[in-house]
CSV table of C-alpha atoms and ligand atoms in Angstrom, one decimal:
chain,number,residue,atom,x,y,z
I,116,UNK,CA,0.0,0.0,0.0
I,117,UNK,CA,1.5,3.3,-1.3
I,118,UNK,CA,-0.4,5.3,1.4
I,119,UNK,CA,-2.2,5.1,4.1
I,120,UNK,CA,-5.8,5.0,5.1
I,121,UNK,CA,-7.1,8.2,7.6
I,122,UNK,CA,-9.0,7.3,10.2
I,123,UNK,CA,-9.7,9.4,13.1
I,124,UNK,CA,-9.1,7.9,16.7
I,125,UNK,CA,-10.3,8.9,20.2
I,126,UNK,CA,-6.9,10.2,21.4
I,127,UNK,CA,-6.9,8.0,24.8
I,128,UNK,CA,-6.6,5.2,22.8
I,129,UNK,CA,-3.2,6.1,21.5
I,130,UNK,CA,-2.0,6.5,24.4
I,131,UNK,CA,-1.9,10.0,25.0
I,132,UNK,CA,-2.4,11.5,28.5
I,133,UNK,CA,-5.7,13.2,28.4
I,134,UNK,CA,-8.1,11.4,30.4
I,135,UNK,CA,-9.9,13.1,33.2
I,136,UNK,CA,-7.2,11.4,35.9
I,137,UNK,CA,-3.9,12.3,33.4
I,138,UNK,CA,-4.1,9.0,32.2
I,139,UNK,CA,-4.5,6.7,29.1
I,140,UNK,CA,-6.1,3.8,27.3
I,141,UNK,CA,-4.0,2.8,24.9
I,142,UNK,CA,-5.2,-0.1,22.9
I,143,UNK,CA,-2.1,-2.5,21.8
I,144,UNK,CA,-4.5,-3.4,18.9
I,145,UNK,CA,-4.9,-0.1,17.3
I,146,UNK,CA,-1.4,1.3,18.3
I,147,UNK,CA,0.6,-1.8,17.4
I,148,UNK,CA,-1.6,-3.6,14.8
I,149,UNK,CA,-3.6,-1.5,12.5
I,150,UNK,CA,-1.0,1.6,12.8
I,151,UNK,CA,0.4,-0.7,10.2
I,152,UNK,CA,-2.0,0.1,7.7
I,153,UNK,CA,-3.7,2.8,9.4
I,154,UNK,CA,-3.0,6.8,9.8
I,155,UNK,CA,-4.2,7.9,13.4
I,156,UNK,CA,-6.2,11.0,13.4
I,157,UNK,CA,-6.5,11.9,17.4
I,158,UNK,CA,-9.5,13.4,18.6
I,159,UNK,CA,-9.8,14.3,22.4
I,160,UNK,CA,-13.2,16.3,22.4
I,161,UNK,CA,-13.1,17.6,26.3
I,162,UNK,CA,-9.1,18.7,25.8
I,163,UNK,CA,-10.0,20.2,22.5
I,164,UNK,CA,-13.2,21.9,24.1
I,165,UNK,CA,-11.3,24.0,26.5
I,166,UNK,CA,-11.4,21.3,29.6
I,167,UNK,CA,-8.4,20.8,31.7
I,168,UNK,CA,-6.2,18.0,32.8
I,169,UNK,CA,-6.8,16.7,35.2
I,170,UNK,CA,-10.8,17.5,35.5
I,171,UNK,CA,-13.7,16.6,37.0
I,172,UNK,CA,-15.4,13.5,35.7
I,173,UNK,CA,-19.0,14.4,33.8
I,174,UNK,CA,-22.0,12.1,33.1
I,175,UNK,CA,-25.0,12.4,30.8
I,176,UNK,CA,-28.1,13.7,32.7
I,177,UNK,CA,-31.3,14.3,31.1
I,178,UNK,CA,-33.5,12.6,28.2
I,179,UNK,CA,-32.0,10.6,25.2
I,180,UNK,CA,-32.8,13.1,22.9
I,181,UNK,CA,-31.0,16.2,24.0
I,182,UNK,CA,-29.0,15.1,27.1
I,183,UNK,CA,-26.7,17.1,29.3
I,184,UNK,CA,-23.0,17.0,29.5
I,185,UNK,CA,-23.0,18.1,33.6
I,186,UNK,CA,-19.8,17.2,36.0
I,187,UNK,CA,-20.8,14.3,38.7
I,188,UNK,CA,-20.3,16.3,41.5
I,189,UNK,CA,-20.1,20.0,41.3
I,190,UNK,CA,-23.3,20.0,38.2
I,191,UNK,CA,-21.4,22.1,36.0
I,192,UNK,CA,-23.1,22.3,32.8
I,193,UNK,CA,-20.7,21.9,29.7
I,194,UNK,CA,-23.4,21.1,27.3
I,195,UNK,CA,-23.6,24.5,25.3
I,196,UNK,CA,-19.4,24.3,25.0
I,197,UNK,CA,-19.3,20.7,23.9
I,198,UNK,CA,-22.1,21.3,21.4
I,199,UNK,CA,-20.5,24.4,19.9
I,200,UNK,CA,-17.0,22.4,20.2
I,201,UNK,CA,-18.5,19.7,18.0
I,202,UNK,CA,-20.1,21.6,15.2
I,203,UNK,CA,-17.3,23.4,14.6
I,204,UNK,CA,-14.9,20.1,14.6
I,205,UNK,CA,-17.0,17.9,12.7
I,206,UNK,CA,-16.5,20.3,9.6
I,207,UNK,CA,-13.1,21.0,10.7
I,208,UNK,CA,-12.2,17.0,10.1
I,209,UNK,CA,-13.5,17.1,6.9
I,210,UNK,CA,-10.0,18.1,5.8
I,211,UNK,CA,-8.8,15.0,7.0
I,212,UNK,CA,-10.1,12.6,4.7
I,213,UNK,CA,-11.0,10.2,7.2
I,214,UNK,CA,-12.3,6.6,6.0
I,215,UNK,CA,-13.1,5.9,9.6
I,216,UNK,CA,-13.4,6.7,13.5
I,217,UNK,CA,-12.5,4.3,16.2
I,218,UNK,CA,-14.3,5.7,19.7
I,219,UNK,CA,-13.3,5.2,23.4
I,220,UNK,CA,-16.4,3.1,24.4
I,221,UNK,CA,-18.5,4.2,27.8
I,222,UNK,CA,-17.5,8.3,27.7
I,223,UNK,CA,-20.2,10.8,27.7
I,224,UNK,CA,-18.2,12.9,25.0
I,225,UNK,CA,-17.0,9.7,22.8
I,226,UNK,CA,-18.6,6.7,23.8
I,227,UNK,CA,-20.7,5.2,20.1
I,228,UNK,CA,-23.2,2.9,21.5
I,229,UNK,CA,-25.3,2.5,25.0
I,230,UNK,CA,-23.2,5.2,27.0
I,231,UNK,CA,-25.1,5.4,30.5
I,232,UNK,CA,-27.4,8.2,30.4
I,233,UNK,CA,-29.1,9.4,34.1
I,234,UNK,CA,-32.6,9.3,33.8
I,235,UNK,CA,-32.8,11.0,37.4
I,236,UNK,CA,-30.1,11.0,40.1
I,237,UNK,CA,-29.9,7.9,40.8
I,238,UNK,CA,-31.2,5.6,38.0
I,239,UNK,CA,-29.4,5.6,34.6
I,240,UNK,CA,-30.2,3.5,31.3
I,241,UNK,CA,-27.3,2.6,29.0
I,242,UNK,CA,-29.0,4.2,25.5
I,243,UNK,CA,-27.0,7.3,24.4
I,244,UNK,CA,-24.3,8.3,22.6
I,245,UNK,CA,-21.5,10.5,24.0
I,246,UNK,CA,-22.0,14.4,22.1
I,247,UNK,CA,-19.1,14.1,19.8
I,248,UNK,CA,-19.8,10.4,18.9
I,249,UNK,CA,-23.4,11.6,18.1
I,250,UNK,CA,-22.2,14.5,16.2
I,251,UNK,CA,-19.7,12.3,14.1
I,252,UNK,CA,-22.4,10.1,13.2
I,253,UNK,CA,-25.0,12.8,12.6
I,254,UNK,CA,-22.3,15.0,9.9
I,255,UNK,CA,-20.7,11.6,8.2
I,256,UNK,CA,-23.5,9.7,7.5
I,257,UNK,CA,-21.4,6.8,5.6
I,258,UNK,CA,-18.5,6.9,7.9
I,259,UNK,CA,-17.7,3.2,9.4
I,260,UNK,CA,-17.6,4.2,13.1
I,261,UNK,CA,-16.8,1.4,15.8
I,262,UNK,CA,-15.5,1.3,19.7
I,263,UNK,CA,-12.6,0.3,20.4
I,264,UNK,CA,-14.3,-2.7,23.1
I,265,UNK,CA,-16.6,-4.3,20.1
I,266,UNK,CA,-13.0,-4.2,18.0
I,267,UNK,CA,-12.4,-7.3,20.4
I,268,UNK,CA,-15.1,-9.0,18.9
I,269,UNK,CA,-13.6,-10.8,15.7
I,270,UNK,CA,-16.6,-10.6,13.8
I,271,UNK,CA,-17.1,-7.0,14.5
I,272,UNK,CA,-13.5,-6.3,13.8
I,273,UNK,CA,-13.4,-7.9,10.5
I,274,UNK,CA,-16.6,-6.2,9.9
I,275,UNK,CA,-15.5,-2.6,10.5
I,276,UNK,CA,-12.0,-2.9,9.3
I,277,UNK,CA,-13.7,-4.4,5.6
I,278,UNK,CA,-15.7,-1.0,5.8
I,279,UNK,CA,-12.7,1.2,6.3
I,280,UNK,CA,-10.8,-0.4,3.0
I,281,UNK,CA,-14.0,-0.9,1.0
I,282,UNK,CA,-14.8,3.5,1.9
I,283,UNK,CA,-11.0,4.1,0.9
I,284,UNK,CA,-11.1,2.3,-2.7
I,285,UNK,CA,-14.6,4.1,-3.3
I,286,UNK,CA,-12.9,7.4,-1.9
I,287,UNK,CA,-9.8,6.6,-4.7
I,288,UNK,CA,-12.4,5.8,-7.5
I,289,UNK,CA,-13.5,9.1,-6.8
I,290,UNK,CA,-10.8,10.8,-7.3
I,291,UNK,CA,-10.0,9.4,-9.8
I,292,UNK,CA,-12.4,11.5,-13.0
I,293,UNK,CA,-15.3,8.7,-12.6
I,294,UNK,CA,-17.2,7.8,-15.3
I,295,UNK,CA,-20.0,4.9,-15.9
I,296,UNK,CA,-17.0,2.2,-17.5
I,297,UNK,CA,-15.4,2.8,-14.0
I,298,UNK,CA,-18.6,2.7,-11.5
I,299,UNK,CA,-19.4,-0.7,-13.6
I,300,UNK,CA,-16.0,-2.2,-13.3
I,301,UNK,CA,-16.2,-0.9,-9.0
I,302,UNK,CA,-19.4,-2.8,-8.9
I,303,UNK,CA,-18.0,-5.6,-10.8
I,304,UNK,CA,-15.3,-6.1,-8.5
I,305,UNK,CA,-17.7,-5.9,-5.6
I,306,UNK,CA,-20.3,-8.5,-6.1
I,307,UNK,CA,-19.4,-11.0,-4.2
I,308,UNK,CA,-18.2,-8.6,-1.4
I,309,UNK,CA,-21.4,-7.7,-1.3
I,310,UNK,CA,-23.3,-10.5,-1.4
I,311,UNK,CA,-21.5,-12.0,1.3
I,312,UNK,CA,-23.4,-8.6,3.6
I,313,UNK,CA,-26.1,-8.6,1.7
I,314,UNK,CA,-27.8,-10.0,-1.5
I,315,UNK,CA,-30.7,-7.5,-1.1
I,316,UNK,CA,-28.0,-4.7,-1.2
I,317,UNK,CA,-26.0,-6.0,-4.0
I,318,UNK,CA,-29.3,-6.4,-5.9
I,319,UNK,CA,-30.2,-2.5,-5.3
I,320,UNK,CA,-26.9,-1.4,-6.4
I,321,UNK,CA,-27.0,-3.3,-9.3
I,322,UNK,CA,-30.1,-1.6,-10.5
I,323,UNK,CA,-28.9,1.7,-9.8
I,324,UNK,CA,-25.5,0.8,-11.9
I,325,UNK,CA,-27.7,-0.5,-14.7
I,326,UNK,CA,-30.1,2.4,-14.6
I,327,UNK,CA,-27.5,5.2,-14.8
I,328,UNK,CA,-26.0,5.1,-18.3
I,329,UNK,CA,-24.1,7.8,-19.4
I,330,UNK,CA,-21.7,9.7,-17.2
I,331,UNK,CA,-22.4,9.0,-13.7
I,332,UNK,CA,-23.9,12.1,-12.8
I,333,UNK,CA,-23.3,13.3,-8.6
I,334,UNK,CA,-26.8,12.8,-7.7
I,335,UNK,CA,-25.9,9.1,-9.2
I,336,UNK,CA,-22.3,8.6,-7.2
I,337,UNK,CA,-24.1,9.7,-3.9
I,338,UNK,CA,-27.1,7.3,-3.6
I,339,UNK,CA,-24.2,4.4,-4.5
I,340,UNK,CA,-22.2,5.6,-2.2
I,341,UNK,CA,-24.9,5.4,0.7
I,342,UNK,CA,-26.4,2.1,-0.3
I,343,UNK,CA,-22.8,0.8,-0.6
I,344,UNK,CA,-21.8,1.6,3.0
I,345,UNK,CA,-25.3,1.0,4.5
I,346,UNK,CA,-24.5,-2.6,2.7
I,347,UNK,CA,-21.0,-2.9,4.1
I,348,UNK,CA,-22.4,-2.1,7.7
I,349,UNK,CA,-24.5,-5.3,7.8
I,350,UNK,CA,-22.6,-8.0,9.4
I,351,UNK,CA,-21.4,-11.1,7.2
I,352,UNK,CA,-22.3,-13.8,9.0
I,353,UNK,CA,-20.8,-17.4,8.2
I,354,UNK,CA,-24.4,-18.3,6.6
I,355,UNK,CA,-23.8,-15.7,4.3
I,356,UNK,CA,-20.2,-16.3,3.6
I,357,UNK,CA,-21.5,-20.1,3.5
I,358,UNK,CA,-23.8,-19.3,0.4
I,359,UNK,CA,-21.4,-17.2,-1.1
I,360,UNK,CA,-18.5,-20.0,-1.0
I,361,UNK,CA,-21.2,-22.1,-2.6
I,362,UNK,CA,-21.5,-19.4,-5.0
I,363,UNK,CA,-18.4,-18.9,-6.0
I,364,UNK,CA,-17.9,-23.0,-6.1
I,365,UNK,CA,-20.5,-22.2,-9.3
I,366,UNK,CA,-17.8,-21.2,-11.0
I,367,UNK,CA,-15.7,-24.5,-11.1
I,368,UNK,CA,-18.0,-26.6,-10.9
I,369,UNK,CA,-16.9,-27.9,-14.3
I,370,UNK,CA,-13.3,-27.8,-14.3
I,371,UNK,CA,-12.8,-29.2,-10.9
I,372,UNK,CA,-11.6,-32.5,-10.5
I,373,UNK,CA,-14.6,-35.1,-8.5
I,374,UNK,CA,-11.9,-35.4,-5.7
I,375,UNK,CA,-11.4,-31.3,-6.1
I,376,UNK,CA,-15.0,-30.9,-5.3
I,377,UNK,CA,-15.7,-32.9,-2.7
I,378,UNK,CA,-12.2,-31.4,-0.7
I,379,UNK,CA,-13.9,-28.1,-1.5
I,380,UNK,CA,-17.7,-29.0,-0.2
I,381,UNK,CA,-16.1,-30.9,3.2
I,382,UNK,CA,-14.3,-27.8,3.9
I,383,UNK,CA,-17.0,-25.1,3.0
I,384,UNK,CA,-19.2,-27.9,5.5
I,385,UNK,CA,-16.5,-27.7,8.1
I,386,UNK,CA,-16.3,-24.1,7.8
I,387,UNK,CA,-20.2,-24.3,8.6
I,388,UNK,CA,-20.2,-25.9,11.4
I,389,UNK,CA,-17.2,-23.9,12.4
I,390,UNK,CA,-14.4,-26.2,12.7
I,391,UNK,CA,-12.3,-24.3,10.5
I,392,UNK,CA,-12.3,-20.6,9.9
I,393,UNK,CA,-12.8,-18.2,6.8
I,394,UNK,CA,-9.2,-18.4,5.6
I,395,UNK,CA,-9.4,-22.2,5.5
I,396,UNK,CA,-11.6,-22.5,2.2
I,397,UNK,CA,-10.7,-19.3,0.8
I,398,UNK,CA,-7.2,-20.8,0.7
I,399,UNK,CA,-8.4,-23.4,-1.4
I,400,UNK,CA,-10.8,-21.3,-3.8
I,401,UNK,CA,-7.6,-18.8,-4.3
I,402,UNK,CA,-6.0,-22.0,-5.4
I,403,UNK,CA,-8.2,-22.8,-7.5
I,404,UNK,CA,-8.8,-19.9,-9.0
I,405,UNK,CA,-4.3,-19.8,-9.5
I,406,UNK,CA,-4.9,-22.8,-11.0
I,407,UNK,CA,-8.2,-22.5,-13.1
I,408,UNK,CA,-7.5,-19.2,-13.9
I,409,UNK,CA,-10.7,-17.6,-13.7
I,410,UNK,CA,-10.9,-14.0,-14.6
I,411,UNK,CA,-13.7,-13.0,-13.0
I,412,UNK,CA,-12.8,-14.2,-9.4
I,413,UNK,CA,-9.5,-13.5,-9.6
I,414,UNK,CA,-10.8,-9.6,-9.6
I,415,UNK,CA,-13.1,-9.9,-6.8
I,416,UNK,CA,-12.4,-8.0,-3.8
I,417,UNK,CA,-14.1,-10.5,-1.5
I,418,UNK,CA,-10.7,-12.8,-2.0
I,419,UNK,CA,-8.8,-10.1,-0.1
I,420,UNK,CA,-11.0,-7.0,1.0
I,421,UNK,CA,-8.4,-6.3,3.5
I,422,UNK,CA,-4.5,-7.2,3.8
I,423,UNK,CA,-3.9,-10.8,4.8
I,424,UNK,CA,-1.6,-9.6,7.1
I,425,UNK,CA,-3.7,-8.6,8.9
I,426,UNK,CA,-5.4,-11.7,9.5
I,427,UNK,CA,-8.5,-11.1,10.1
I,428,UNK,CA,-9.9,-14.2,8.7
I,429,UNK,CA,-8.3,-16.6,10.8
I,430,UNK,CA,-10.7,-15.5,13.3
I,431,UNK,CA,-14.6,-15.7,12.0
C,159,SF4,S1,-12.8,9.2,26.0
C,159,SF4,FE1,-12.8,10.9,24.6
C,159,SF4,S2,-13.0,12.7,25.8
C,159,SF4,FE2,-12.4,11.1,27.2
C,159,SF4,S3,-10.2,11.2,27.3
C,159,SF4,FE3,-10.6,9.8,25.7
C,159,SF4,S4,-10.7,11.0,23.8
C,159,SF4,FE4,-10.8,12.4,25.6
C-alpha cells in the first residue's frame, strides 16, 4: 500500500495523557496492529473543548434526545461548549479525509453505543451516545464508526476494518475522474463482497448501476455511495459467507476434478459448522482460482477485501 488510510481515533486510545485522571487507554490493537496500515487522526473532544487536565469526571443527565453534558459532583453544565465544540470540529475534520473513526467506548463525550445516560439521580439507562460520537455520526453519514471494546469481537473487527478499506477504494475511485465504465468495473469487482453482507443490497446497487447510463452524474455517485456503506455495515455472517463460497464454487463446478469438489464441499461444511475458519476455504478457492484461472474471481475484492496480514480471517 502506497499510502495510508485516515482514520480518526479517540486520542486516549493512542495512548496520549488526556483522560480526566492524566491518564491513558491505549489499545495494543490499534497502536501496534492497525497503525500498520492505518494513519491515526486523534480526537480528544473535552481537551479540545477547553477542559483541563486533570478535571472533573462528567456524566450524561437528562432525556436521550438532548441530554446534558454536567460534572458528577459539582453540576457544571458543559453542554452548550461541547455542542459548539462539536459543530465546529466535525467540519473542521472534513479536511482529514477520514475513512473511519474508532471511539473510546462508555464516555459521555466519545462513547458510540449504549453510553449510561441518568434518567434522574440515581437511576441511569445505558442508550445514548456520547456528544461528539453523536455528532460524528449525525455529519458523516457513511463513515464506518466502531469502539474500540466491540473491536475485540472478531466478527465486529473484520466487519468494520472491511468497511474502512471498502470506503477508501470508493474514496480513490472518486478521485480518480469517474465515469459509468469505471462505477461498472467498482461494482463488478464488488459483487461478491457484497453479497456475502447482503444479497438484497447487492441487488439494489445493481439496479442503480444499470439504470445510470451515461456519465455518472453526482446525484448518481451519492445514492451508491450510501447504499454501498449501509450494505457494508450489515454483518457477514458465516451463513452468508457459506452461500457465497457455494456461489463462488459455481464457478468451477466444471473444471474441478470429482476429488477437487468434494475437498472443497467438506471444507466449506466444516467451515459451517465452524471447525475451520474463513481463511481455511478461501485458501483453497484462491488455489483454484491460481490454478483454473478464472478472470472473473481473480478480480473480486471479496478474495482479499483487507491485507492478509492482517489476518482477520483466521478469526470468523
Ligand atoms: S474518551 Fe474521549 S474525551 Fe475522554 S479522554 Fe478519551 S478522547 Fe478524551
Amino acid at each position: 500500500m502506497d499510502k495510508k488510510i485516515r482514520i480518526g481515533v479517540s486520542s486516549c486510545l493512542l495512548g496520549n495523557p488526556v483522560r480526566y485522571d492524566g491518564g491513558h487507554k491505549r489499545d495494543r490493537y490499534i497502536t501496534d496492529v492497525l497503525a500498520k496500515y492505518f494513519h491515526f487522526v486523534p480526537v480528544c473532544p473535552e481537551v479540545e473543548c477547553g477542559l483541563p487536565i486533570p478535571r472533573e469526571t462528567m456524566r450524561l443527565v437528562g432525556d436521550i434526545e438532548n441530554p446534558q453534558l454536567i460534572t458528577r459532583n459539582t453540576g457544571v453544565n458543559y453542554t452548550e461548549k461541547m455542542l459548539s465544540y462539536c459543530h465546529q470540529r466535525v467540519i473542521e475534520l472534513e479536511e482529514e479525509d477520514l475513512c473511519g473513526f474508532i471511539f473510546k467506548k462508555d464516555s459521555p463525550s466519545s462513547g458510540l453505543h449504549r453510553v449510561k445516560i441518568f434518567i434522574s439521580p440515581y437511576n441511569s439507562i445505558k442508550a445514548s451516545r456520547g456528544l461528539f460520537a453523536a455528532s460524528v455520526v449525525n455529519h458523516y453519514k457513511v463513515l464506518p464508526v466502531e469502539e474500540e471494546g466491540r473491536l475485540k469481537d472478531a466478527i465486529l473487527r473484520e466487519n468494520f476494518i472491511e468497511q474502512v478499506f471498502c470506503y477508501s477504494r470508493w474514496k480513490e475511485f472518486l478521485l480518480d475522474s469517474p465515469n459509468y465504465k469505471r462505477l461498472i468495473d467498482f461494482h463488478a469487482r464488488h459483487k461478491i463482497l457484497l453479497m456475502s453482507h447482503s444479497p438484497k443490497y447487492l441487488s439494489t446497487l445493481g439496479k442503480m448501476v444499470a439504470g445510470g447510463k451515461g456519465t455518472p452524474d453526482a446525484e448518481l455517485l451519492h445514492a451508491y455511495e450510501v447504499v454501498l456503506m449501509e450494505a457494508m455495515s450489515i454483518v457477514a455472517s458465516v451463513k452468508k459467507h457459506v452461500n457465497v463460497l457455494h456461489h463462488i464454487m459455481g464457478y468451477f463446478k466444471k473444471v474441478l476434478t470429482k476429488d477437487e469438489k468434494a475437498e472443497l464441499l467438506e471444507i466449506i461444511n466444516q467451515y459451517a459448522k465452524r471447525m475451520v475458519p474463513l481463511v481455511v476455504p478461501l485458501t483453497l478457492i484462491n488455489h483454484y482460482i491460481r490454478k483454473y484461472d478464472t478472470p472473473y474471481l481473480k478480480n473480486q475484492v471479496y478474495l482479499e477485501p483487507h491485507p492478509s496480514e492482517l489476518m482477520l480471517r483466521n478469526h470468523v
